[in-house]
């Protein structure tokens, strides 16, 4: 029979060539209409973190407080870890970093220990487990948790991580204007797509992530050969087969549907949506995620005229699917230092803002040690955290080597969120920027009385909130420790008993409609 087969194939080779799988239609370059369709569909996705719950609280190496949390996304229960900043103060302001893991076998919470460099110590760092995968909690919890849902590499993964971001940004002190994302391998691909989908991402640093499941050189031929002859696939190729090729050949998806499945996993076609600055690292000997994934997206940045320092691509000779022994981690830390609380050479002792509704002003107060070379301060305001105007200029030339207390009353603030920062210029023209603080007069709708109090406190909500249920109050001491948490009834007035707390000053955080408002209470 075998000889007959060989004879027949020799006599009629054309027939056998035509029988080979042809995936050219599936792997043709996407049209602009397809790209626009994916963008439109992305815009409809709900990335809220529903039913956010803290399951366990513990510490990682060097005492970083870390929570195991759950929330719902797309009807599935999702689990994650959130590491708090060092010396966390609920009244402070901290950048946020989402760290997306690689591989397909879940993630260890202990991987957060990798972020111990000075700049990262001031970040909230959140670690998602992707749907159907395990979050291994180590000593933080008595059990591990497996996120619900059908596996959806790259695409559903991105929704999981963006919903987690929404939950973290509801934590007091998390700064929505300083959000970064990083990850490697599968996590690198997810990070690319997060940055393309959501403009809350301010910057991204990617380690060897897949970028193209449609037209990557050699991909179509590899898929065709695999269908006809079997063999092995690297992880990005396996994702291409699982979510595009196989359902197309099985008639589970139409050609148009299968192409969109591949396109929505291919960040290279959405470079115009990526934030700047942007940084990519790849080893030139990586056989798991081949370096042409990063080389080609780097070429797209170059085609758009985007160069260093807005975009940087680092390729490491001899490095494979790991960047150990390279300078990548140091470059990543420097990259994220720009949004950390350590960016500043200005020696700030205090920087805060208060909405004074009765006076119809926002009071900005800061205490700073004025350096020998300091020339002047500019206090700047923004209504979106990106576009800034100078609202006060302060000459420092007569105040060097002094501890100075500054107060500025902003009478022309925006109705809603107002962002403030300080810009210091030295005698040589070098500029340093402070962290950003956020003051929201429109959302300051929580009133406590009496204040100071001996224990019984009436919480009064303004009428616009009284119909929203439930509300929640968290009370923190000045060390940033949660000392009380209570659900409210959603009525206009409600009394709570704080008499069991020791005398002192506390911050009271009120939550409703995914927004936290903060005020202080003094107990005597």
Short mmCIF file of C-alpha atoms in Angstrom, two decimals:
data_model
loop_
_atom_site.label_atom_id
_atom_site.label_comp_id
_atom_site.label_asym_id
_atom_site.label_seq_id
_atom_site.Cartn_x
_atom_site.Cartn_y
_atom_site.Cartn_z
CA UNK A 1 0.00 0.00 0.00
CA UNK A 2 2.87 2.36 0.87
CA UNK A 3 4.52 1.74 -2.52
CA UNK A 4 1.21 2.40 -4.26
CA UNK A 5 0.87 5.70 -2.38
CA UNK A 6 4.39 6.74 -3.42
CA UNK A 7 3.73 5.81 -7.04
CA UNK A 8 0.45 7.74 -7.09
CA UNK A 9 2.00 10.83 -5.53
CA UNK A 10 4.84 10.71 -8.02
CA UNK A 11 2.51 10.47 -11.00
CA UNK A 12 0.09 13.15 -9.78
CA UNK A 13 2.12 15.64 -7.68
CA UNK A 14 -0.13 18.60 -8.53
CA UNK A 15 -3.08 16.96 -6.79
CA UNK A 16 -1.06 16.49 -3.61
CA UNK A 17 0.25 20.06 -3.63
CA UNK A 18 -3.29 21.40 -3.92
CA UNK A 19 -4.37 19.30 -0.94
CA UNK A 20 -1.94 21.16 1.35
CA UNK A 21 -3.51 23.62 3.82
CA UNK A 22 -3.68 27.21 2.57
CA UNK A 23 -4.03 29.85 5.30
CA UNK A 24 -3.22 32.88 3.18
CA UNK A 25 -6.70 34.38 3.67
CA UNK A 26 -6.44 34.04 7.43
CA UNK A 27 -2.94 35.55 7.60
CA UNK A 28 -3.42 38.39 5.14
CA UNK A 29 -2.65 41.86 6.54
CA UNK A 30 -5.62 43.40 8.36
CA UNK A 31 -7.63 46.11 6.67
CA UNK A 32 -8.25 49.48 8.26
CA UNK A 33 -11.90 48.50 8.62
CA UNK A 34 -10.88 45.45 10.67
CA UNK A 35 -8.58 47.54 12.87
CA UNK A 36 -11.35 50.07 13.45
CA UNK A 37 -13.79 47.25 14.28
CA UNK A 38 -11.46 45.91 16.96
CA UNK A 39 -11.00 49.38 18.46
CA UNK A 40 -14.77 49.89 18.51
CA UNK A 41 -15.33 46.55 20.20
CA UNK A 42 -12.65 47.27 22.78
CA UNK A 43 -14.43 50.51 23.67
CA UNK A 44 -17.54 48.55 24.69
CA UNK A 45 -15.77 46.38 27.28
CA UNK A 46 -16.46 46.91 30.97
CA UNK A 47 -13.27 47.07 33.00
CA UNK A 48 -14.80 47.90 36.37
CA UNK A 49 -13.78 45.77 39.36
CA UNK A 50 -17.06 44.57 40.84
CA UNK A 51 -17.41 43.27 44.40
CA UNK A 52 -13.83 44.07 45.37
CA UNK A 53 -12.97 42.03 48.46
CA UNK A 54 -9.79 41.82 50.53
CA UNK A 55 -9.40 38.13 51.41
CA UNK A 56 -6.07 38.14 53.27
CA UNK A 57 -3.42 40.64 54.36
CA UNK A 58 0.20 39.81 55.12
CA UNK A 59 3.77 40.87 54.39
CA UNK A 60 6.32 39.94 51.76
CA UNK A 61 10.10 40.33 52.00
CA UNK A 62 11.26 43.49 53.77
CA UNK A 63 7.82 44.03 55.30
CA UNK A 64 5.79 45.16 52.28
CA UNK A 65 2.10 44.92 53.20
CA UNK A 66 0.34 42.80 50.58
CA UNK A 67 -3.33 41.91 50.10
CA UNK A 68 -4.91 38.95 48.36
CA UNK A 69 -8.03 40.34 46.71
CA UNK A 70 -10.91 39.12 44.59
CA UNK A 71 -13.24 40.94 42.23
CA UNK A 72 -15.60 40.11 39.40
CA UNK A 73 -14.86 40.78 35.74
CA UNK A 74 -17.08 39.54 32.92
CA UNK A 75 -19.10 37.51 35.41
CA UNK A 76 -16.01 35.60 36.59
CA UNK A 77 -14.32 35.76 39.97
CA UNK A 78 -10.76 36.97 39.55
CA UNK A 79 -7.93 36.79 42.10
CA UNK A 80 -4.90 39.02 42.44
CA UNK A 81 -2.26 40.33 44.83
CA UNK A 82 -1.73 44.01 45.63
CA UNK A 83 1.49 45.16 47.28
CA UNK A 84 1.22 48.48 49.10
CA UNK A 85 3.90 51.17 49.01
CA UNK A 86 6.50 51.28 51.72
CA UNK A 87 5.36 53.48 54.64
CA UNK A 88 1.91 53.76 53.06
CA UNK A 89 -0.18 56.75 54.16
CA UNK A 90 -3.82 56.83 52.98
CA UNK A 91 -3.50 60.59 52.61
CA UNK A 92 -0.46 60.24 50.34
CA UNK A 93 -0.17 59.85 46.58
CA UNK A 94 1.47 56.81 45.00
CA UNK A 95 2.06 55.54 41.45
CA UNK A 96 0.60 52.22 40.33
CA UNK A 97 2.33 49.41 38.43
CA UNK A 98 0.55 46.36 36.96
CA UNK A 99 2.92 43.39 36.67
CA UNK A 100 1.74 40.74 34.19
CA UNK A 101 3.24 37.28 34.58
CA UNK A 102 4.51 34.97 31.86
CA UNK A 103 3.70 31.32 31.21
CA UNK A 104 0.40 29.47 31.37
CA UNK A 105 0.55 27.83 34.79
CA UNK A 106 -0.47 30.63 37.13
CA UNK A 107 1.72 32.87 39.25
CA UNK A 108 3.39 33.03 42.66
CA UNK A 109 2.66 36.09 44.78
CA UNK A 110 6.32 35.96 45.84
CA UNK A 111 7.26 37.17 42.34
CA UNK A 112 6.43 40.66 43.64
CA UNK A 113 9.66 40.42 45.66
CA UNK A 114 11.53 41.16 42.42
CA UNK A 115 10.50 44.83 42.75
CA UNK A 116 12.67 45.89 45.68
CA UNK A 117 14.72 48.59 43.95
CA UNK A 118 14.39 52.08 45.52
CA UNK A 119 11.98 53.56 42.99
CA UNK A 120 9.55 50.64 43.14
CA UNK A 121 9.25 50.89 46.91
CA UNK A 122 6.88 53.85 46.51
CA UNK A 123 4.52 52.02 44.11
CA UNK A 124 1.33 50.09 44.48
CA UNK A 125 2.23 46.92 42.53
CA UNK A 126 -0.62 44.66 41.44
CA UNK A 127 -0.23 41.08 40.19
CA UNK A 128 -3.18 39.52 38.32
CA UNK A 129 -3.79 35.81 37.86
CA UNK A 130 -5.41 35.21 34.51
CA UNK A 131 -8.71 33.40 34.09
CA UNK A 132 -8.62 29.65 34.86
CA UNK A 133 -5.13 30.00 36.39
CA UNK A 134 -3.85 29.74 39.94
CA UNK A 135 -2.69 32.50 42.25
CA UNK A 136 -0.23 30.80 44.59
CA UNK A 137 -0.33 32.79 47.81
CA UNK A 138 2.63 31.36 49.74
CA UNK A 139 2.56 32.44 53.37
CA UNK A 140 -0.02 35.18 52.75
CA UNK A 141 -3.02 32.81 52.86
CA UNK A 142 -3.82 29.25 53.94
CA UNK A 143 -5.01 28.33 50.44
CA UNK A 144 -4.30 29.17 46.82
CA UNK A 145 -6.96 30.59 44.53
CA UNK A 146 -7.88 29.84 40.92
CA UNK A 147 -9.49 32.57 38.84
CA UNK A 148 -12.70 31.63 37.07
CA UNK A 149 -13.47 31.71 33.36
CA UNK A 150 -12.47 30.06 30.12
CA UNK A 151 -8.82 30.64 29.14
CA UNK A 152 -8.44 33.59 26.80
CA UNK A 153 -4.75 34.24 26.37
CA UNK A 154 -3.78 37.83 25.62
CA UNK A 155 -7.36 39.01 25.00
CA UNK A 156 -9.25 38.01 28.15
CA UNK A 157 -6.00 38.35 30.11
CA UNK A 158 -5.99 42.04 29.24
CA UNK A 159 -9.54 42.53 30.53
CA UNK A 160 -8.61 40.80 33.80
CA UNK A 161 -5.62 43.09 34.32
CA UNK A 162 -7.50 46.28 33.41
CA UNK A 163 -10.30 45.45 35.84
CA UNK A 164 -7.66 44.88 38.51
CA UNK A 165 -6.25 48.31 37.71
CA UNK A 166 -9.70 49.82 38.29
CA UNK A 167 -9.84 48.18 41.72
CA UNK A 168 -6.39 49.39 42.71
CA UNK A 169 -7.17 52.96 41.65
CA UNK A 170 -10.07 52.97 44.13
CA UNK A 171 -7.60 52.46 47.02
CA UNK A 172 -6.89 55.73 48.88
CA UNK A 173 -3.63 57.23 47.66
CA UNK A 174 -3.43 55.42 44.31
CA UNK A 175 -2.64 58.10 41.73
CA UNK A 176 -4.60 57.70 38.45
CA UNK A 177 -2.17 59.97 36.61
CA UNK A 178 0.86 57.75 37.32
CA UNK A 179 0.08 54.28 36.03
CA UNK A 180 2.58 51.92 34.44
CA UNK A 181 2.52 48.36 33.16
CA UNK A 182 5.24 45.78 32.74
CA UNK A 183 5.54 42.07 32.04
CA UNK A 184 7.48 39.43 30.17
CA UNK A 185 6.65 36.75 27.63
CA UNK A 186 2.88 36.23 27.76
CA UNK A 187 2.80 39.08 30.28
CA UNK A 188 4.71 41.22 27.81
CA UNK A 189 2.07 40.65 25.16
CA UNK A 190 -0.67 41.43 27.67
CA UNK A 191 1.14 44.61 28.68
CA UNK A 192 1.37 45.72 25.04
CA UNK A 193 -2.38 45.26 24.66
CA UNK A 194 -3.27 46.94 27.97
CA UNK A 195 -1.31 49.99 26.86
CA UNK A 196 -3.10 50.01 23.49
CA UNK A 197 -6.58 49.60 24.97
CA UNK A 198 -6.61 51.95 27.94
CA UNK A 199 -5.38 55.52 28.12
CA UNK A 200 -5.02 55.27 31.91
CA UNK A 201 -1.68 53.58 31.17
CA UNK A 202 0.93 56.35 31.22
CA UNK A 203 3.97 54.27 30.25
CA UNK A 204 4.91 50.65 29.54
CA UNK A 205 8.09 48.58 29.73
CA UNK A 206 7.88 45.25 27.88
CA UNK A 207 10.12 42.21 28.13
CA UNK A 208 10.01 39.94 25.03
CA UNK A 209 6.26 40.05 24.34
CA UNK A 210 4.48 38.71 21.24
CA UNK A 211 3.12 41.44 18.99
CA UNK A 212 1.80 39.84 15.78
CA UNK A 213 -0.40 36.78 15.29
CA UNK A 214 -1.27 37.60 11.68
CA UNK A 215 1.63 38.54 9.42
CA UNK A 216 4.77 37.82 11.44
CA UNK A 217 7.34 36.51 8.92
CA UNK A 218 7.22 32.72 8.73
CA UNK A 219 4.05 32.43 10.85
CA UNK A 220 1.67 31.42 8.04
CA UNK A 221 4.09 28.77 6.75
CA UNK A 222 4.55 27.43 10.28
CA UNK A 223 0.80 27.15 10.82
CA UNK A 224 0.29 25.39 7.50
CA UNK A 225 3.10 22.95 8.20
CA UNK A 226 1.74 22.24 11.67
CA UNK A 227 -1.74 21.52 10.34
CA UNK A 228 -0.39 19.16 7.68
CA UNK A 229 2.49 17.49 9.51
CA UNK A 230 2.20 18.19 13.23
CA UNK A 231 5.30 19.00 15.27
CA UNK A 232 5.94 21.61 17.92
CA UNK A 233 4.87 25.24 18.41
CA UNK A 234 6.32 27.96 20.58
CA UNK A 235 3.80 29.70 22.91
CA UNK A 236 2.83 32.60 20.60
CA UNK A 237 2.40 30.15 17.70
CA UNK A 238 0.27 27.93 19.94
CA UNK A 239 -1.95 30.93 20.72
CA UNK A 240 -2.28 31.68 17.00
CA UNK A 241 -3.36 28.11 16.38
CA UNK A 242 -5.72 27.87 19.36
CA UNK A 243 -7.60 31.12 18.87
CA UNK A 244 -7.47 31.56 15.11
CA UNK A 245 -6.34 28.64 12.96
CA UNK A 246 -8.08 25.74 14.68
CA UNK A 247 -11.55 27.33 15.07
CA UNK A 248 -11.34 28.57 11.47
CA UNK A 249 -10.51 25.10 10.11
CA UNK A 250 -13.13 23.50 12.37
CA UNK A 251 -15.74 25.99 11.12
CA UNK A 252 -16.29 27.11 14.70
CA UNK A 253 -15.47 30.63 13.53
CA UNK A 254 -15.93 32.22 10.14
CA UNK A 255 -12.89 33.60 8.34
CA UNK A 256 -13.85 37.14 9.37
CA UNK A 257 -14.31 36.12 13.02
CA UNK A 258 -11.04 34.19 13.16
CA UNK A 259 -9.13 37.14 11.69
CA UNK A 260 -10.51 39.44 14.37
CA UNK A 261 -9.49 36.94 17.06
CA UNK A 262 -5.91 37.13 15.82
CA UNK A 263 -5.99 40.88 15.27
CA UNK A 264 -7.17 41.73 18.79
CA UNK A 265 -4.12 39.83 20.10
CA UNK A 266 -1.67 41.71 17.82
CA UNK A 267 -0.46 44.98 19.33
CA UNK A 268 1.67 45.84 16.30
CA UNK A 269 -1.42 47.13 14.49
CA UNK A 270 -2.24 49.55 17.31
CA UNK A 271 1.08 51.35 17.77
CA UNK A 272 -0.71 54.67 17.28
CA UNK A 273 -2.67 53.94 20.47
CA UNK A 274 0.35 53.19 22.66
CA UNK A 275 1.42 55.72 25.32
CA UNK A 276 4.73 57.50 25.34
CA UNK A 277 7.31 56.95 26.69
CA UNK A 278 7.57 53.27 25.81
CA UNK A 279 10.37 50.76 26.30
CA UNK A 280 10.96 47.22 24.94
CA UNK A 281 13.67 44.65 25.83
CA UNK A 282 14.42 41.39 23.96
CA UNK A 283 17.21 38.84 23.69
CA UNK A 284 18.43 38.23 20.16
CA UNK A 285 18.56 34.44 20.75
CA UNK A 286 15.05 34.07 22.15
CA UNK A 287 13.43 30.96 20.60
CA UNK A 288 10.26 31.13 22.73
CA UNK A 289 9.13 34.59 21.62
CA UNK A 290 11.28 35.37 18.62
CA UNK A 291 12.95 38.81 18.59
CA UNK A 292 11.29 39.83 15.32
CA UNK A 293 8.15 40.42 17.43
CA UNK A 294 9.92 43.35 19.07
CA UNK A 295 12.04 44.36 16.07
CA UNK A 296 8.99 44.87 13.90
CA UNK A 297 7.04 46.92 16.45
CA UNK A 298 10.19 49.00 16.99
CA UNK A 299 10.21 49.61 13.23
CA UNK A 300 6.60 50.81 13.45
CA UNK A 301 7.60 53.37 16.09
CA UNK A 302 10.43 54.51 13.80
CA UNK A 303 7.99 54.83 10.88
CA UNK A 304 5.93 57.19 13.03
CA UNK A 305 9.03 59.27 13.75
CA UNK A 306 9.06 58.27 17.43
CA UNK A 307 12.60 57.91 18.76
CA UNK A 308 14.53 58.04 22.06
CA UNK A 309 13.70 59.06 24.76
CA UNK A 310 10.02 58.61 23.83
CA UNK A 311 10.69 55.10 22.55
CA UNK A 312 13.68 52.85 23.25
CA UNK A 313 14.34 49.30 22.06
CA UNK A 314 17.10 47.27 23.72
CA UNK A 315 18.25 43.99 22.19
CA UNK A 316 20.72 41.82 24.11
CA UNK A 317 23.29 39.71 22.19
CA UNK A 318 23.27 36.07 23.25
CA UNK A 319 20.28 36.46 25.59
CA UNK A 320 17.42 34.00 25.22
CA UNK A 321 14.02 33.93 26.90
CA UNK A 322 15.43 35.58 30.01
CA UNK A 323 17.28 38.82 30.54
CA UNK A 324 19.19 37.74 33.63
CA UNK A 325 22.74 39.06 33.56
CA UNK A 326 21.78 42.03 31.37
CA UNK A 327 21.12 45.65 32.28
CA UNK A 328 17.39 45.36 31.55
CA UNK A 329 16.17 45.53 35.15
CA UNK A 330 18.23 48.64 35.85
CA UNK A 331 16.88 50.33 32.74
CA UNK A 332 13.34 49.40 33.72
CA UNK A 333 13.76 50.85 37.19
CA UNK A 334 15.13 54.12 35.79
CA UNK A 335 12.23 54.21 33.34
CA UNK A 336 9.62 53.95 36.10
CA UNK A 337 11.55 56.24 38.45
CA UNK A 338 10.17 59.09 36.37
CA UNK A 339 6.72 58.52 37.89
CA UNK A 340 7.83 57.31 41.32
CA UNK A 341 7.81 59.35 44.50
CA UNK A 342 11.61 59.37 44.35
CA UNK A 343 11.87 61.32 41.10
CA UNK A 344 12.43 64.46 43.04
CA UNK A 345 15.54 66.28 44.09
CA UNK A 346 13.28 68.83 45.83
CA UNK A 347 13.46 68.04 49.53
CA UNK A 348 9.77 68.16 50.40
CA UNK A 349 8.72 67.65 53.98
CA UNK A 350 5.03 68.02 53.17
CA UNK A 351 2.85 68.67 50.11
CA UNK A 352 -0.94 68.61 50.40
CA UNK A 353 -4.11 70.29 49.22
CA UNK A 354 -7.45 70.92 50.90
CA UNK A 355 -10.80 71.87 49.40
CA UNK A 356 -12.24 74.71 51.48
CA UNK A 357 -15.79 74.89 50.20
CA UNK A 358 -16.97 77.68 52.51
CA UNK A 359 -14.13 79.90 51.32
CA UNK A 360 -14.55 78.68 47.72
CA UNK A 361 -10.87 77.93 47.36
CA UNK A 362 -8.33 75.10 47.35
CA UNK A 363 -5.53 75.63 49.82
CA UNK A 364 -2.17 74.19 48.70
CA UNK A 365 0.44 73.83 51.42
CA UNK A 366 4.00 72.57 51.27
CA UNK A 367 7.12 72.60 53.41
CA UNK A 368 10.48 72.30 51.65
CA UNK A 369 14.18 72.52 52.39
CA UNK A 370 15.56 74.99 49.87
CA UNK A 371 18.83 73.81 48.34
CA UNK A 372 21.94 75.89 47.71
CA UNK A 373 21.36 76.03 43.94
CA UNK A 374 17.57 76.51 43.97
CA UNK A 375 16.35 79.44 41.89
CA UNK A 376 12.54 79.33 41.87
CA UNK A 377 9.40 77.27 42.38
CA UNK A 378 6.41 77.13 40.08
CA UNK A 379 3.13 75.75 41.43
CA UNK A 380 1.29 74.13 38.53
CA UNK A 381 -2.31 72.97 38.11
CA UNK A 382 -3.99 70.59 35.66
CA UNK A 383 -7.53 69.27 35.24
CA UNK A 384 -6.40 66.02 33.58
CA UNK A 385 -2.95 65.28 35.01
CA UNK A 386 -1.27 65.88 31.62
CA UNK A 387 -1.71 69.54 30.56
CA UNK A 388 -0.23 71.97 33.08
CA UNK A 389 -0.36 75.73 33.70
CA UNK A 390 1.71 77.71 36.19
CA UNK A 391 -0.48 79.44 38.76
CA UNK A 392 2.21 80.77 41.12
CA UNK A 393 5.88 81.74 40.76
CA UNK A 394 8.09 81.90 43.85
CA UNK A 395 11.64 83.31 43.88
CA UNK A 396 13.92 81.15 46.05
CA UNK A 397 17.18 83.04 45.60
CA UNK A 398 16.93 84.63 49.07
CA UNK A 399 15.82 81.45 50.84
CA UNK A 400 18.64 78.97 50.21
CA UNK A 401 19.54 76.48 52.94
CA UNK A 402 16.30 77.22 54.78
CA UNK A 403 13.23 75.21 55.78
CA UNK A 404 10.31 77.17 54.29
CA UNK A 405 6.55 76.82 54.71
CA UNK A 406 4.43 77.85 51.70
CA UNK A 407 0.65 78.29 51.39
CA UNK A 408 -1.20 79.20 48.20
CA UNK A 409 -4.97 79.65 47.91
CA UNK A 410 -6.26 78.73 44.47
CA UNK A 411 -9.41 80.74 43.75
CA UNK A 412 -9.72 79.61 40.13
CA UNK A 413 -9.84 75.84 40.52
CA UNK A 414 -11.84 73.52 38.26
CA UNK A 415 -15.19 72.12 39.31
CA UNK A 416 -14.12 68.53 39.89
CA UNK A 417 -10.63 67.06 40.00
CA UNK A 418 -7.65 69.38 40.27
CA UNK A 419 -4.08 68.10 40.04
CA UNK A 420 -1.12 70.04 41.46
CA UNK A 421 2.64 69.66 41.29
CA UNK A 422 5.70 71.77 42.00
CA UNK A 423 8.34 72.55 39.41
CA UNK A 424 11.74 73.59 40.77
CA UNK A 425 14.37 75.22 38.57
CA UNK A 426 17.96 75.57 39.77
CA UNK A 427 20.53 78.23 38.91
CA UNK A 428 21.75 76.21 35.92
CA UNK A 429 18.29 75.81 34.46
CA UNK A 430 17.84 72.18 35.51
CA UNK A 431 14.23 71.27 36.29
CA UNK A 432 12.82 68.85 38.88
CA UNK A 433 9.15 67.91 39.35
CA UNK A 434 7.38 66.74 42.48
CA UNK A 435 4.80 64.03 42.80
CA UNK A 436 1.26 65.01 41.85
CA UNK A 437 -1.49 65.58 44.39
CA UNK A 438 -5.20 65.43 43.58
CA UNK A 439 -7.88 67.62 45.18
CA UNK A 440 -11.50 66.98 44.20
CA UNK A 441 -13.91 69.61 45.50
CA UNK A 442 -16.89 68.23 43.61
CA UNK A 443 -16.62 64.88 45.36
CA UNK A 444 -16.05 66.25 48.85
CA UNK A 445 -19.55 65.24 49.97
CA UNK A 446 -18.81 63.59 53.31
CA UNK A 447 -19.32 65.61 56.47
CA UNK A 448 -18.58 64.43 60.03
CA UNK A 449 -19.99 66.00 63.15
CA UNK A 450 -19.07 66.71 65.80
CA UNK A 451 -15.43 67.00 64.87
CA UNK A 452 -13.48 66.72 67.17
CA UNK A 453 -15.59 64.01 68.80
CA UNK A 454 -15.60 61.88 71.93
CA UNK A 455 -16.84 58.83 70.01
CA UNK A 456 -20.30 59.11 68.44
CA UNK A 457 -19.99 60.67 65.00
CA UNK A 458 -22.75 61.53 62.55
CA UNK A 459 -21.89 60.95 58.91
CA UNK A 460 -23.88 63.27 56.70
CA UNK A 461 -24.07 62.67 52.96
CA UNK A 462 -25.14 65.33 50.59
CA UNK A 463 -28.44 64.72 48.80
CA UNK A 464 -26.81 63.61 45.55
CA UNK A 465 -25.40 60.52 47.31
CA UNK A 466 -28.23 59.61 49.63
CA UNK A 467 -29.92 57.31 47.10
CA UNK A 468 -26.79 55.29 46.32
CA UNK A 469 -26.42 52.00 48.19
CA UNK A 470 -24.20 50.64 49.62
CA UNK A 471 -21.65 53.12 50.89
CA UNK A 472 -18.62 52.14 52.88
CA UNK A 473 -16.42 53.89 55.42
CA UNK A 474 -12.86 52.92 56.28
CA UNK A 475 -11.05 54.50 59.21
CA UNK A 476 -7.22 54.60 59.23
CA UNK A 477 -4.83 55.76 61.93
CA UNK A 478 -1.92 58.02 61.07
CA UNK A 479 0.33 54.96 60.62
CA UNK A 480 -1.88 53.96 57.69
CA UNK A 481 -3.41 50.97 59.50
CA UNK A 482 -7.05 50.13 58.90
CA UNK A 483 -8.75 50.25 62.32
CA UNK A 484 -12.43 50.15 61.32
CA UNK A 485 -14.51 49.31 58.26
CA UNK A 486 -18.27 49.69 58.05
CA UNK A 487 -20.99 49.42 55.44
CA UNK A 488 -23.51 52.27 55.51
CA UNK A 489 -27.21 52.21 54.78
CA UNK A 490 -27.18 54.87 52.09
CA UNK A 491 -29.30 57.27 54.12
CA UNK A 492 -28.62 60.97 54.42
CA UNK A 493 -27.48 60.76 58.05
CA UNK A 494 -25.98 57.86 59.94
CA UNK A 495 -24.21 57.64 63.31
CA UNK A 496 -21.21 55.43 63.98
CA UNK A 497 -19.47 54.76 67.28
CA UNK A 498 -15.72 55.38 67.34
CA UNK A 499 -15.42 55.34 71.12
CA UNK A 500 -13.37 52.12 71.12
CA UNK A 501 -10.58 53.80 69.16
CA UNK A 502 -7.75 55.44 71.06
CA UNK A 503 -7.63 59.22 71.18
CA UNK A 504 -5.95 60.83 68.20
CA UNK A 505 -6.36 61.86 64.57
CA UNK A 506 -7.77 59.48 61.96
CA UNK A 507 -8.54 59.65 58.27
CA UNK A 508 -12.03 58.65 57.19
CA UNK A 509 -12.45 57.30 53.64
CA UNK A 510 -15.94 57.18 52.18
CA UNK A 511 -16.64 55.01 49.11
CA UNK A 512 -19.54 55.14 46.67
CA UNK A 513 -19.94 54.82 42.94
CA UNK A 514 -16.27 53.76 42.59
CA UNK A 515 -14.99 57.02 44.14
CA UNK A 516 -13.25 57.57 47.48
CA UNK A 517 -13.63 60.84 49.38
CA UNK A 518 -11.42 61.57 52.37
CA UNK A 519 -11.67 63.71 55.49
CA UNK A 520 -10.10 63.71 58.95
CA UNK A 521 -11.62 63.13 62.37
CA UNK A 522 -10.09 63.94 65.76
CA UNK A 523 -11.08 61.84 68.79
CA UNK A 524 -10.55 63.20 72.29
#
